């Protein structure tokens, strides 16, 4: 292949280096201007001689600002002519924090995110790899101009992750597969833009289709599938001239949970713990057609029941166990459900379920967004499966306290008490966040020195859950000559004492990332749950580390009222800010994530935005049998019982005498397994009735487990290891 070396000569131009032999033009420097864009700056003739020169990649400073990059580069005469595929050039702009708009010779070639100038509402795109496919006719021989407008919300912004690269498309770039859901049926689109003769082979679940493509044609094929089982799309294209083949595989999202029956069905939980005299908010978790009416029998004194809404409220003045029976009826029929109300010292008898604002909204949270999720929790039906906490994470706090020390909310939270009322009326619960330090991780005011005041304030607002995050307290620990475990425990004990003094139950979530083996002392510091690791993110590596690796030895420490918390569910639309995206976990990885969390008896706190849930995510979160395993009253966390090649088996006993297990495929290839053999190898003997809980069907003898996927089972066995 011809080698190009281009040296930039023009006095106002910037250096452009051509990586020898790769057919790439590497752009390493730009003319740079910070602030609003001057008129005509995207035009080649614009005079940028007084702009500074900046290296790519290099971040710039400046909050909520625009910046402009002008990059002149030379395109050799034979750049397009000698390329194997002449239709498209690829502009790889690596990563840009935050939104960008790129033009080639004055014409828009791509943009990511949304700048506030468009309608005042910015949309973040900082973690999106910018690859723009451009009609190669737009490239001129000789000098070209790439301009990039960037807007950034936070202090450091700009281009990062590598220099920009311009190259001609390779065979791989010609093939695109995209799948989306349109509500009823699922569709995938495969497109190949060819400028040479290409053969395409498409294999959908073993059914093969072939196509021949003439130059200049775009081949588009829509595949629809019913989405109830995994369908693997294997597409390969072959360049007839060179014989080169490119293969891509893709498994679109698929829904395993069968639709809930139309008649009422009682879902989890079966037990509810409350302290004597504390207010109860409990929405009876019946799925099924609405409208639905409800009845409750066996209510202890002090409780009342809203028959139209199915909401239990009031308080019980005497410790004891109170079996309550509910009935629900709708157009399709009626059914019953029962709850054992345990009035005593222990709350959170089953792992908390609900939603938290952090994984979707990050520091851009507002009362409006929390309301939207709370409304969606009800309207989508998630609340009918036991999801009940609506938790505001960091960034609700204002910048000061009132004269009497009361922490005032930010103006984005005009009425937290009103939000609490709304949730309670609907049988749901409110959660809030703070830090034992001066400041939270997001830089907002913490509770240090105001612990009692804050606990009182939260009680007045109707708060039912506190996530107390170490963050700013680390700087206090740093001042100690030697940090002992007791020093880590101290601030948590302190807040616990004030929470316990409140006339309500506040579920206490300790968040300090597992430091000092919190699982060994979290319960004695009053915690009902404690984070065992750092923050989760929506990648398989993160789920692997946080779930499969770091929870292994923690099973002895968890149980009713005291749960290990491997962090929130990274499902649905997440983004930690304004640019929400679909979780980057594949469908199979999401099944594994939720299965493992249920087996671990982990809190099921949804991290995605509830107001934009797709059918797949709803299906994933509303499997009553999977949830029942998580919510099993015995509360035994699963152990890893077998590990062989790429298989891991995690299992736990359940309160009805049966067992639950997940057979996980940690590898990158699908695996065929014999279920009975695997269970026997994992230590169970005399296996009886076996149910595939995702499909809610009897298990088959063998199963094909997709890469990073799972088969989740509930079964009877005579004996277990
Ligand atoms: C982290 C915590 C996250 C989130 C964040 C808020 O320390 O682990 O879950 O709460 O702080 O700033």
XYZ file of C-alpha atoms and ligand atoms in Angstrom:
733
model
C 0.000 0.000 0.000
C 1.165 3.436 -0.805
C 2.589 5.411 2.076
C 1.601 8.979 2.554
C 3.364 11.567 4.557
C 1.880 14.984 4.676
C 3.575 17.920 6.195
C 1.647 21.034 6.738
C 3.068 24.085 5.166
C 0.678 26.946 5.491
C 1.622 29.571 8.032
C -1.827 29.652 9.620
C -2.513 25.985 9.315
C -2.068 23.288 11.867
C -0.021 20.141 11.785
C -1.535 17.144 10.103
C 0.282 13.865 10.245
C -0.490 10.893 8.117
C 0.037 7.568 9.833
C 2.290 5.741 7.452
C 0.723 2.870 5.571
C -2.657 2.932 7.245
C -4.578 5.106 4.816
C -5.518 7.362 7.683
C -5.199 11.080 8.122
C -4.520 11.826 11.764
C -5.472 15.280 13.011
C -3.534 16.322 16.068
C -3.879 20.073 16.324
C -6.560 22.667 15.829
C -7.088 26.375 15.835
C -9.132 26.977 18.955
C -11.496 29.640 20.227
C -13.420 29.643 23.497
C -16.747 31.473 23.877
C -19.555 32.264 21.485
C -18.859 31.436 17.859
C -17.848 34.364 15.623
C -19.878 34.786 12.422
C -18.712 32.740 9.460
C -16.242 30.660 11.477
C -17.122 27.358 9.754
C -16.192 28.767 6.345
C -12.811 27.893 4.834
C -12.047 31.576 4.174
C -12.504 32.695 7.793
C -9.384 34.266 9.285
C -8.382 32.314 12.415
C -4.843 33.666 12.599
C -5.459 35.161 16.051
C -6.913 31.911 17.473
C -4.718 29.823 19.692
C -3.395 26.391 18.732
C -4.546 23.458 20.810
C -3.519 19.798 20.770
C -6.136 17.129 20.055
C -6.964 15.602 22.473
C -6.768 18.209 25.186
C -9.549 19.348 27.459
C -10.266 23.004 28.036
C -11.638 24.743 31.100
C -14.844 26.707 31.229
C -18.280 25.809 32.513
C -21.445 26.020 30.428
C -19.432 27.205 27.447
C -19.059 26.944 23.721
C -15.731 26.330 22.003
C -14.746 26.118 18.341
C -12.090 24.002 16.683
C -10.869 24.623 13.131
C -8.692 21.916 11.614
C -7.232 22.286 8.140
C -5.964 19.097 6.593
C -4.642 17.911 3.272
C -6.248 15.102 1.335
C -3.849 13.437 -1.089
C -5.025 13.124 -4.696
C -5.290 9.354 -4.513
C -6.941 9.161 -1.086
C -10.386 8.372 -2.461
C -9.313 6.912 -5.792
C -7.215 4.135 -4.305
C -9.623 3.292 -1.492
C -11.303 -0.130 -1.696
C -14.738 1.431 -1.066
C -15.131 4.904 -2.439
C -18.572 5.837 -1.265
C -17.892 6.865 2.325
C -15.201 8.507 4.375
C -15.195 7.981 8.117
C -14.509 10.837 10.517
C -13.589 9.366 13.889
C -13.668 12.227 16.383
C -13.053 9.957 19.409
C -14.894 11.385 22.431
C -16.118 14.891 23.053
C -17.309 16.348 26.315
C -20.112 17.219 25.761
C -22.207 18.043 22.652
C -20.728 18.696 19.236
C -21.594 19.746 15.729
C -19.021 18.879 13.045
C -18.836 20.427 9.567
C -16.651 19.575 6.623
C -15.888 22.523 4.366
C -18.814 24.403 5.882
C -21.382 21.557 5.607
C -22.742 19.663 8.590
C -21.475 16.069 8.705
C -22.632 14.992 12.146
C -23.759 16.065 15.562
C -24.198 14.425 18.951
C -26.233 15.566 21.939
C -28.213 18.771 21.913
C -26.800 22.198 22.653
C -28.844 24.488 24.886
C -29.061 27.041 22.072
C -31.496 24.765 20.214
C -34.352 25.082 22.710
C -32.706 25.736 26.046
C -32.718 22.009 26.878
C -29.253 20.502 26.559
C -28.815 16.796 26.071
C -25.520 15.249 27.025
C -23.497 12.920 24.780
C -20.096 12.916 26.454
C -19.605 9.159 26.412
C -20.647 8.566 22.825
C -17.893 7.609 20.448
C -18.209 10.125 17.572
C -17.970 8.282 14.294
C -19.458 10.200 11.415
C -19.918 8.556 8.038
C -19.542 11.122 5.297
C -20.211 11.011 1.556
C -16.653 10.888 0.216
C -17.559 13.336 -2.571
C -17.551 16.012 0.122
C -13.785 15.563 0.517
C -11.754 17.753 -1.805
C -8.350 16.899 -3.119
C -5.905 19.231 -1.378
C -6.932 21.348 1.544
C -10.103 20.674 3.532
C -11.513 22.211 6.671
C -13.087 20.330 9.546
C -14.811 22.521 12.123
C -16.182 21.283 15.416
C -18.431 23.308 17.672
C -18.489 21.983 21.235
C -20.675 22.888 24.171
C -19.882 21.717 27.644
C -21.871 21.963 30.857
C -19.196 21.231 33.424
C -15.806 22.642 34.318
C -13.600 20.624 31.988
C -14.760 19.942 28.480
C -13.647 19.380 24.949
C -12.146 16.607 22.899
C -10.619 13.560 24.555
C -9.824 9.899 23.923
C -7.417 10.345 21.025
C -6.673 12.468 17.976
C -9.254 12.757 15.208
C -8.822 10.324 12.344
C -10.134 10.596 8.784
C -10.117 7.386 6.751
C -11.989 5.767 3.903
C -14.602 3.156 4.781
C -13.599 -0.493 5.120
C -15.848 -3.456 4.370
C -16.806 -3.538 8.029
C -18.186 0.022 7.849
C -20.572 -0.915 5.038
C -22.653 -3.203 7.194
C -24.986 -1.743 9.790
C -27.417 -3.545 12.052
C -29.852 -1.670 14.215
C -32.741 -3.020 16.200
C -35.483 -1.180 17.969
C -38.812 -1.856 19.494
C -41.921 -0.347 18.027
C -44.282 -1.445 20.776
C -45.960 -4.467 19.201
C -43.473 -6.365 17.084
C -39.727 -5.959 17.190
C -37.816 -4.943 14.127
C -34.227 -5.033 13.122
C -32.825 -3.258 10.136
C -29.788 -4.488 8.337
C -28.306 -2.263 5.731
C -25.313 -2.602 3.480
C -24.281 0.283 1.291
C -22.223 -1.200 -1.453
C -20.180 0.396 -4.128
C -18.768 -2.921 -5.281
C -20.379 -6.304 -5.876
C -21.227 -7.796 -2.531
C -22.872 -10.991 -1.404
C -24.796 -10.844 1.800
C -25.879 -13.803 3.878
C -28.366 -13.358 6.625
C -29.070 -16.052 9.153
C -32.014 -15.512 11.459
C -32.387 -18.325 13.953
C -31.040 -20.825 11.495
C -33.117 -19.572 8.539
C -30.845 -18.315 5.873
C -31.377 -15.624 3.272
C -28.923 -14.543 0.646
C -28.661 -11.459 -1.494
C -26.387 -10.189 -4.214
C -25.740 -6.517 -4.295
C -24.803 -4.532 -7.314
C -22.581 -1.469 -6.949
C -24.442 1.665 -6.077
C -27.274 -0.192 -4.365
C -28.230 0.009 -0.729
C -29.558 -3.224 0.632
C -32.001 -2.836 3.459
C -33.774 -5.680 5.112
C -36.235 -5.438 7.954
C -36.529 -8.449 10.135
C -39.443 -8.761 12.449
C -39.525 -11.341 15.164
C -41.981 -11.911 17.956
C -39.338 -11.245 20.577
C -40.343 -14.018 22.974
C -37.106 -16.002 22.638
C -33.571 -14.963 21.760
C -33.020 -14.609 18.041
C -29.476 -14.359 16.856
C -28.859 -12.425 13.675
C -25.726 -13.466 11.874
C -24.910 -11.352 8.888
C -21.939 -11.794 6.676
C -20.938 -9.878 3.607
C -18.313 -10.849 1.113
C -16.523 -8.634 -1.318
C -16.496 -10.619 -4.534
C -13.306 -9.029 -5.792
C -11.106 -9.565 -2.794
C -12.842 -12.488 -1.141
C -12.777 -10.557 2.137
C -15.608 -11.466 4.492
C -17.032 -9.521 7.398
C -19.420 -11.152 9.880
C -21.506 -9.455 12.510
C -23.815 -11.052 15.042
C -26.477 -9.385 17.048
C -29.090 -10.553 19.535
C -31.929 -8.063 19.773
C -33.805 -7.643 23.027
C -36.318 -10.370 23.770
C -39.005 -10.741 26.390
C -39.095 -13.997 28.350
C -41.676 -13.185 31.013
C -45.108 -14.283 29.800
C -47.796 -11.588 29.939
C -49.439 -11.296 33.358
C -52.961 -12.724 33.504
C -55.786 -10.208 33.149
C -57.394 -11.374 36.385
C -55.873 -10.061 39.614
C -52.686 -11.755 40.807
C -50.994 -11.028 44.119
C -47.254 -10.511 43.742
C -44.569 -9.929 46.399
C -43.974 -9.359 49.266
C -45.447 -11.922 51.647
C -44.140 -10.240 54.812
C -43.920 -6.636 55.898
C -42.009 -5.413 58.954
C -43.021 -2.260 60.771
C -42.216 -0.816 64.154
C -44.909 -0.365 66.766
C -46.740 2.943 66.233
C -44.973 3.820 62.941
C -47.128 4.823 59.989
C -47.616 2.126 57.355
C -47.814 2.810 53.636
C -48.491 -0.309 51.657
C -49.998 -0.595 48.219
C -51.333 -4.096 47.704
C -49.305 -5.507 44.840
C -51.954 -7.009 42.555
C -51.278 -7.048 38.829
C -54.149 -7.395 36.351
C -56.679 -5.325 34.469
C -57.724 -1.993 35.887
C -60.124 -0.857 37.278
C -59.722 -3.194 40.211
C -61.355 -3.089 43.614
C -59.875 -4.462 46.775
C -60.904 -5.782 50.173
C -58.800 -6.525 53.232
C -59.585 -8.973 56.043
C -57.994 -9.423 59.427
C -56.750 -5.859 59.823
C -55.351 -5.181 63.286
C -56.649 -2.183 65.167
C -55.247 1.100 63.900
C -55.096 0.163 60.219
C -57.456 1.256 57.518
C -57.735 0.165 53.935
C -58.709 2.150 50.850
C -60.772 -0.313 48.813
C -60.638 1.708 45.616
C -56.870 2.237 45.619
C -55.801 -0.853 47.484
C -53.746 1.147 49.963
C -53.184 0.078 53.536
C -52.405 2.831 56.048
C -52.422 3.674 59.746
C -50.289 2.237 62.514
C -50.400 -0.680 64.912
C -49.876 -0.074 68.626
C -48.869 -3.570 69.659
C -46.019 -5.849 68.643
C -47.131 -9.108 67.081
C -47.737 -10.993 63.869
C -50.911 -10.141 61.993
C -51.955 -12.213 58.986
C -53.940 -10.062 56.561
C -55.874 -11.406 53.599
C -56.571 -9.277 50.544
C -59.089 -9.829 47.808
C -59.015 -8.102 44.455
C -61.618 -8.149 41.672
C -61.780 -6.841 38.163
C -63.711 -7.504 34.968
C -61.721 -10.691 34.377
C -62.164 -12.273 37.809
C -61.019 -12.149 41.376
C -58.287 -13.609 43.541
C -56.633 -13.451 46.926
C -53.298 -12.653 48.420
C -51.904 -12.698 51.921
C -49.447 -10.639 53.865
C -47.950 -11.330 57.255
C -47.571 -7.999 59.000
C -44.845 -8.276 61.608
C -44.950 -5.456 64.104
C -41.694 -5.443 66.036
C -38.129 -4.192 65.906
C -37.190 -5.218 62.408
C -38.071 -3.361 59.236
C -36.980 -4.193 55.677
C -37.857 -7.856 56.227
C -37.421 -8.326 52.487
C -34.921 -6.403 50.322
C -36.194 -2.883 49.528
C -37.643 -2.443 46.040
C -38.126 0.813 44.174
C -36.348 3.450 42.156
C -33.480 5.894 42.693
C -32.661 8.988 40.663
C -28.865 8.623 40.444
C -28.228 6.278 37.498
C -30.509 8.242 35.234
C -30.492 11.864 36.347
C -27.235 12.167 38.305
C -26.898 15.733 39.564
C -29.526 16.960 37.080
C -32.360 15.642 39.199
C -35.448 17.753 39.935
C -38.750 17.308 41.722
C -40.476 17.236 38.361
C -38.326 14.316 37.207
C -38.907 12.442 40.454
C -42.667 12.978 40.094
C -42.482 11.694 36.531
C -40.860 8.492 37.756
C -43.284 8.172 40.668
C -46.272 8.558 38.343
C -44.753 6.046 35.962
C -44.151 3.604 38.816
C -47.910 3.542 39.274
C -49.087 3.898 35.675
C -46.699 1.297 34.244
C -47.779 -1.259 36.821
C -44.344 -1.572 38.487
C -45.941 -0.674 41.820
C -48.158 -3.758 41.410
C -45.028 -5.903 41.698
C -43.833 -4.405 44.977
C -41.594 -1.568 43.747
C -42.453 1.010 46.365
C -39.580 3.355 47.285
C -39.040 6.514 45.246
C -35.588 7.708 46.245
C -34.078 11.096 45.544
C -30.288 10.743 45.383
C -27.713 13.547 45.553
C -28.330 17.171 44.469
C -31.693 17.974 46.083
C -29.968 20.200 48.670
C -29.830 23.977 48.438
C -26.692 25.965 49.102
C -27.522 26.989 52.665
C -29.263 26.228 55.911
C -31.817 28.509 57.528
C -30.962 30.383 60.753
C -32.124 27.460 62.862
C -29.917 25.064 60.884
C -32.601 23.527 58.691
C -31.185 22.375 55.382
C -33.172 24.060 52.647
C -33.816 22.217 49.389
C -32.613 23.605 46.086
C -35.189 25.542 44.066
C -35.529 22.493 41.804
C -37.275 20.876 44.802
C -39.994 23.353 45.784
C -42.083 20.956 47.896
C -40.504 17.704 49.069
C -43.174 17.279 51.763
C -45.830 17.502 49.020
C -44.012 14.768 47.112
C -44.000 12.659 50.287
C -47.765 13.147 50.679
C -48.381 12.200 47.080
C -46.360 9.001 47.468
C -47.983 8.053 50.761
C -51.496 8.621 49.406
C -50.586 6.106 46.739
C -49.135 3.617 49.204
C -45.564 4.362 48.135
C -42.574 5.673 50.089
C -40.105 8.529 49.828
C -36.319 8.197 50.020
C -33.635 10.859 50.402
C -29.838 11.111 50.365
C -27.190 12.795 52.488
C -23.616 12.437 53.683
C -22.137 12.333 57.187
C -19.501 14.779 55.906
C -19.660 18.495 55.178
C -20.343 17.752 51.537
C -21.787 14.989 49.421
C -19.991 13.388 46.488
C -21.741 15.815 44.175
C -20.481 18.777 46.245
C -23.830 19.518 47.954
C -24.267 20.212 51.666
C -23.952 17.186 53.937
C -25.262 16.579 57.454
C -22.070 16.961 59.515
C -22.937 18.769 62.745
C -26.627 18.876 61.816
C -27.496 15.196 62.086
C -30.393 15.636 64.474
C -31.774 18.635 62.618
C -31.686 16.768 59.325
C -33.314 13.629 60.713
C -36.102 15.811 62.163
C -36.516 17.642 58.858
C -36.756 14.407 56.908
C -39.357 13.124 59.320
C -41.373 16.304 58.783
C -41.207 15.745 55.019
C -42.364 12.146 55.364
C -39.070 10.518 54.425
C -39.102 6.709 54.706
C -35.575 5.858 53.491
C -32.158 7.469 53.873
C -29.099 6.721 51.775
C -26.186 8.019 53.828
C -23.092 8.321 51.666
C -19.614 8.615 53.216
C -18.144 11.066 50.659
C -17.226 14.287 52.486
C -16.613 12.369 55.728
C -13.530 10.880 54.113
C -11.720 14.157 54.657
C -12.460 13.847 58.381
C -11.101 10.313 58.430
C -8.025 11.609 56.613
C -7.189 13.890 59.540
C -6.920 10.961 61.963
C -3.428 9.585 62.600
C -4.731 6.003 62.422
C -8.161 5.170 61.029
C -9.850 2.358 62.898
C -13.014 0.489 62.064
C -14.742 2.329 64.917
C -13.987 5.616 63.141
C -15.862 4.377 60.079
C -18.771 3.225 62.208
C -19.091 6.394 64.292
C -20.961 8.687 61.869
C -23.343 5.885 60.917
C -24.163 5.126 64.549
C -24.734 8.798 65.172
C -27.293 9.197 62.405
C -28.937 5.904 63.334
C -29.685 7.211 66.804
C -31.502 10.239 65.354
C -33.375 8.169 62.789
C -34.598 5.780 65.484
C -35.965 8.722 67.478
C -38.329 9.642 64.675
C -41.958 8.598 64.967
C -41.659 6.723 61.678
C -39.657 3.913 60.115
C -36.743 5.175 58.056
C -35.046 2.405 56.150
C -31.340 3.084 56.622
C -29.082 2.546 53.618
C -25.402 2.792 54.456
C -23.282 3.810 51.502
C -19.500 3.728 51.969
C -18.566 1.342 49.154
C -17.807 -1.666 51.370
C -14.921 -0.076 53.286
C -13.788 -1.795 56.473
C -15.935 -4.833 55.642
C -19.134 -2.967 56.334
C -21.097 -6.227 56.032
C -19.638 -7.279 59.383
C -20.848 -4.170 61.254
C -23.496 -2.464 59.067
C -26.373 -4.044 61.001
C -24.945 -3.063 64.376
C -24.710 0.534 63.109
C -28.453 0.331 62.433
C -28.179 -0.246 58.686
C -30.912 -2.137 56.895
C -28.725 -2.357 53.820
C -25.172 -1.389 52.961
C -23.409 -0.892 49.693
C -20.715 -3.507 49.392
C -18.829 -1.979 46.453
C -18.084 1.175 44.493
C -20.565 2.503 41.945
C -22.037 0.255 39.302
C -22.184 1.228 35.655
C -23.963 -0.249 32.629
C -21.214 -2.540 31.389
C -20.721 -6.283 31.692
C -17.330 -5.701 33.349
C -19.020 -3.724 36.068
C -21.756 -6.342 36.650
C -19.064 -9.045 36.627
C -16.928 -7.337 39.212
C -19.632 -5.963 41.477
C -22.009 -8.900 41.244
C -20.151 -12.065 40.419
C -16.781 -11.328 42.032
C -17.349 -9.070 45.001
C -20.500 -10.680 46.445
C -19.099 -14.203 46.605
C -18.099 -14.348 50.222
C -20.795 -12.061 51.574
C -23.718 -14.475 51.896
C -23.298 -15.126 55.641
C -23.863 -11.450 56.446
C -27.231 -10.804 54.888
C -30.756 -11.644 56.030
C -34.121 -10.093 56.877
C -33.647 -6.474 57.967
C -29.949 -6.418 56.921
C -29.057 -6.702 53.260
C -25.881 -6.560 51.209
C -26.403 -3.943 48.523
C -24.463 -4.434 45.278
C -25.880 -1.114 43.997
C -28.762 -0.289 41.704
C -30.083 -2.052 38.620
C -28.502 -0.547 35.520
C -31.490 -1.279 33.308
C -33.732 0.900 31.150
C -32.524 4.347 30.189
C -29.535 5.468 32.238
C -26.968 8.216 31.800
C -26.119 9.915 35.131
C -27.191 13.230 33.648
C -29.285 14.598 30.866
C -28.234 12.401 27.957
C -30.085 9.209 28.759
C -29.271 6.120 26.727
C -30.430 2.518 26.739
C -28.388 0.483 29.187
C -25.331 -0.758 27.326
C -25.824 -4.244 28.757
C -27.089 -6.687 26.144
C -30.460 -8.322 26.710
C -28.730 -11.481 27.990
C -26.506 -9.475 30.317
C -29.582 -7.756 31.722
C -31.248 -11.120 32.389
C -28.080 -12.198 34.205
C -27.912 -8.927 36.140
C -31.498 -9.150 37.419
C -31.251 -12.921 38.037
C -28.083 -12.567 40.084
C -29.482 -9.656 42.102
C -32.641 -11.681 42.848
C -30.566 -14.697 43.872
C -28.382 -12.473 46.064
C -31.473 -11.138 47.838
C -30.219 -7.727 46.794
C -32.321 -4.582 46.978
C -34.083 -4.153 43.635
C -33.701 -0.430 43.157
C -34.208 0.496 39.526
C -31.638 2.939 38.173
C -33.247 3.780 34.816
C -35.747 6.569 34.175
C -39.197 5.131 34.788
C -40.952 7.599 32.535
C -39.256 6.121 29.466
C -39.384 2.383 30.035
C -39.535 0.155 26.985
C -41.396 -3.132 26.721
C -38.240 -5.174 27.281
C -37.330 -3.406 30.540
C -40.866 -3.695 31.895
C -40.855 -7.377 31.049
C -37.482 -7.790 32.764
C -38.602 -6.037 35.934
C -42.067 -7.576 36.215
C -41.470 -11.294 36.471
C -43.370 -12.171 39.646
C -41.493 -15.477 40.077
C -38.062 -13.870 39.815
C -39.136 -11.136 42.244
C -40.547 -13.742 44.647
C -37.075 -15.311 44.828
C -35.538 -11.945 45.683
C -38.294 -11.278 48.212
C -38.304 -14.737 49.764
C -39.060 -14.240 53.475
C -36.211 -16.509 54.571
C -33.820 -13.994 52.999
C -30.893 -16.346 52.329
C -28.370 -14.882 49.906
C -27.182 -17.206 47.120
C -23.708 -18.729 47.052
C -21.603 -19.627 44.078
C -21.850 -23.417 44.232
C -20.091 -24.457 41.099
C -17.665 -22.955 38.667
C -16.444 -24.878 35.688
C -15.116 -23.588 32.385
C -17.384 -20.686 31.602
C -20.268 -21.825 33.827
C -21.079 -20.435 37.246
C -23.978 -21.776 39.284
C -25.372 -19.648 42.089
C -28.077 -21.046 44.339
C -30.052 -20.479 47.511
C -32.692 -22.255 49.570
C -36.185 -20.754 49.736
C -38.678 -20.604 52.565
C -41.069 -23.116 50.949
C -38.380 -25.822 51.047
C -37.451 -25.486 47.391
C -34.273 -24.014 45.849
C -33.482 -21.297 43.353
C -30.463 -21.336 41.096
C -28.984 -19.479 38.185
C -26.804 -21.267 35.656
C -24.768 -18.429 34.174
C -22.729 -18.558 30.998
C -19.801 -16.235 31.608
C -18.258 -16.972 28.223
C -18.560 -15.356 24.822
C -20.056 -18.386 23.060
C -23.475 -19.958 23.549
C -23.438 -23.107 25.707
C -25.661 -26.176 25.630
C -26.113 -27.636 29.083
C -27.914 -30.555 30.609
C -29.777 -28.978 33.512
C -29.986 -32.033 35.774
C -26.283 -32.766 35.344
C -25.318 -29.217 36.226
C -27.557 -29.162 39.292
C -26.144 -32.478 40.445
C -22.610 -31.214 39.959
C -23.554 -28.159 41.980
C -24.502 -30.287 44.951
C -28.235 -30.929 44.689
C -29.504 -34.481 44.668
C -32.925 -35.975 44.040
C -34.137 -33.114 41.878
C -37.906 -33.092 41.450
C -40.188 -30.528 39.827
C -38.102 -27.867 38.087
C -39.346 -24.548 36.782
C -37.697 -22.128 34.377
C -38.684 -18.959 36.221
C -38.051 -16.453 33.428
C -40.230 -18.391 30.991
C -42.541 -19.561 33.801
C -42.591 -23.050 32.340
C -41.375 -26.452 33.318
C -37.633 -26.781 32.669
C -36.471 -28.599 29.621
C -33.871 -31.280 29.922
C -31.283 -29.223 28.139
C -30.896 -25.515 27.630
C -28.912 -23.291 25.327
C -27.512 -20.448 27.406
C -26.496 -17.408 25.365
C -23.148 -15.672 25.979
C -23.286 -13.749 29.301
C -26.794 -15.174 29.709
C -28.553 -17.302 32.287
C -31.126 -19.987 32.932
C -32.851 -19.304 36.213
C -34.546 -22.197 37.976
C -36.695 -23.020 40.958
C -36.806 -26.682 41.892
C -37.307 -29.257 44.580
C -34.443 -31.424 45.699
C -34.140 -34.052 48.367
C -30.756 -32.823 49.466
C -28.365 -29.942 48.953
C -24.710 -29.298 49.674
C -21.655 8.111 45.218
C -22.629 6.971 45.407
C -23.604 7.004 44.262
C -24.334 8.343 44.278
C -23.327 9.495 44.238
C -23.994 10.840 44.419
O -20.726 8.098 46.249
O -21.935 5.742 45.466
O -24.511 5.922 44.354
O -25.148 8.405 45.394
O -22.363 9.348 45.249
O -23.082 11.896 44.388
